Short mmCIF file of C-alpha atoms in Angstrom, two decimals:
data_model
loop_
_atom_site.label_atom_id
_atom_site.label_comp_id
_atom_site.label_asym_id
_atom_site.label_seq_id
_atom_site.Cartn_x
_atom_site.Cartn_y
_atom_site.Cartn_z
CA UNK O 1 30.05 -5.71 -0.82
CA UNK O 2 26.89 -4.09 -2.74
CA UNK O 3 25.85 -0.71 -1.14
CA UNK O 4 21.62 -1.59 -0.42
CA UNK O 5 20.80 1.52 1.28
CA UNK O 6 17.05 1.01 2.17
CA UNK O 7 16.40 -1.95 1.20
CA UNK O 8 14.62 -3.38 3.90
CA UNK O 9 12.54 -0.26 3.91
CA UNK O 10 11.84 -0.47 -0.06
CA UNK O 11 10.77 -4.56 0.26
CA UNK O 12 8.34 -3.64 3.18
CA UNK O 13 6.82 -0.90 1.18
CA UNK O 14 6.30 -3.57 -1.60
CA UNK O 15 5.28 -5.66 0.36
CA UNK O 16 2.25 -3.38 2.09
CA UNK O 17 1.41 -2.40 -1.62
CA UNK O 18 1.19 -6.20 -2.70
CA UNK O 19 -1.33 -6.72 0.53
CA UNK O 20 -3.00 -3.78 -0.09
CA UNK O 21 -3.85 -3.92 -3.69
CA UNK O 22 -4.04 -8.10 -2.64
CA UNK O 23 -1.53 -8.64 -5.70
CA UNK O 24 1.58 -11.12 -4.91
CA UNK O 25 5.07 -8.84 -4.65
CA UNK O 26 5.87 -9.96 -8.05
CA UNK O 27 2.85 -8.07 -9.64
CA UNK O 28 4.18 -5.29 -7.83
CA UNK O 29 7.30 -4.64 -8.94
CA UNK O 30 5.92 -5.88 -12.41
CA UNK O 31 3.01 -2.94 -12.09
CA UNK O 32 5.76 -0.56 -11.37
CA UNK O 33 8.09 -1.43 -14.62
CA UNK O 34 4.83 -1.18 -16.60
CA UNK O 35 4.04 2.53 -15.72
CA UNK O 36 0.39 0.71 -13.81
CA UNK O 37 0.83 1.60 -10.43
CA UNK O 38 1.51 5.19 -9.03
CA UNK O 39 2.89 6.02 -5.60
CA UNK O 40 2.72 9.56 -3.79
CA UNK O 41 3.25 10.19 -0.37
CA UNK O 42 0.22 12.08 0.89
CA UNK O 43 -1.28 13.58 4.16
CA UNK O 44 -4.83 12.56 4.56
CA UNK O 45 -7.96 14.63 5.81
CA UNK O 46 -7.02 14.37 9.31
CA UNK O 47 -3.36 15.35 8.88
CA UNK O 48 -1.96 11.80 9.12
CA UNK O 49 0.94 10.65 6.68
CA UNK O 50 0.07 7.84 4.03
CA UNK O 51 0.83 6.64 0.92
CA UNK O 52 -1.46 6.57 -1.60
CA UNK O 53 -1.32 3.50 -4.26
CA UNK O 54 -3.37 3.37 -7.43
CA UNK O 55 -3.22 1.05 -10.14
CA UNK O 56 -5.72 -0.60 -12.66
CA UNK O 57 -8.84 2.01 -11.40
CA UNK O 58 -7.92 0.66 -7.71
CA UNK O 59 -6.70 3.10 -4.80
CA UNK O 60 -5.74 2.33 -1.77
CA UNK O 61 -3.54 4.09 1.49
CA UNK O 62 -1.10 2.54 3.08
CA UNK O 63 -0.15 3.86 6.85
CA UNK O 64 2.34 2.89 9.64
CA UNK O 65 0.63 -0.63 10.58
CA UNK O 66 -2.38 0.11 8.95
CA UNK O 67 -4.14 -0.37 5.14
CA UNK O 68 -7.38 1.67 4.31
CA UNK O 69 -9.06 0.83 0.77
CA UNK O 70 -12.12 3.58 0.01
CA UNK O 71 -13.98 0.75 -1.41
CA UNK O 72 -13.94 -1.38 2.05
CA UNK O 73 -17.30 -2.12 3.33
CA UNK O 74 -18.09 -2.56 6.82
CA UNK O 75 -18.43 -6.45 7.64
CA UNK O 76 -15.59 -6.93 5.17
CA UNK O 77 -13.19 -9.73 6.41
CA UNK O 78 -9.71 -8.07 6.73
CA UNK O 79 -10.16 -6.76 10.05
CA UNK O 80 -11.61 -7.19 13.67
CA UNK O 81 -13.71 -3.83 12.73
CA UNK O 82 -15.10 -4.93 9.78
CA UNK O 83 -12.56 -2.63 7.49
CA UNK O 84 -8.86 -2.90 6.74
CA UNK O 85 -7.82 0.39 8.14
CA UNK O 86 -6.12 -1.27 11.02
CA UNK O 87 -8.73 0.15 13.84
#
């Protein structure tokens, strides 16, 4: 039996980056082999945990149930809101 210790955890993260950065999973992992994309966990202003994703001059934060891209606009569709932060 293969020893997957966190892999459920690791596909969910890749999964939040692929909606975040609204690439498929695939581009993803391929972004990562490349030396594109760039993870670090970070605490925001406000003290709250995230992870920050860049890749291709893109950024984008990725919380517990929640995505936040700096270049959202209010009125944007990806939330009730009008941002994807999760609000």
């Amino acid at each position: 039996m293969e020893n997957r210790e966190m892999f459920d955890e690791i596909n969910a993260l890749v999964g939040a980056v692929a909606k975040a950065m609204e690439i498929s999973e695939g581009e993803v992992i391929a972004a990562i082999e490349q030396g594109r994309l760039g993870m670090e966990m970070i605490a925001d202003e406000q003290g709250r945990n995230c992870i920050e994703v860049t890749s291709d001059g893109r950024t984008a934060r990725v919380y517990q149930g929640a995505i936040f891209r700096p270049d959202d606009q209010p009125g944007d569709e990806d939330c009730e809101s009008g941002c994807s932060c999760g609000h």
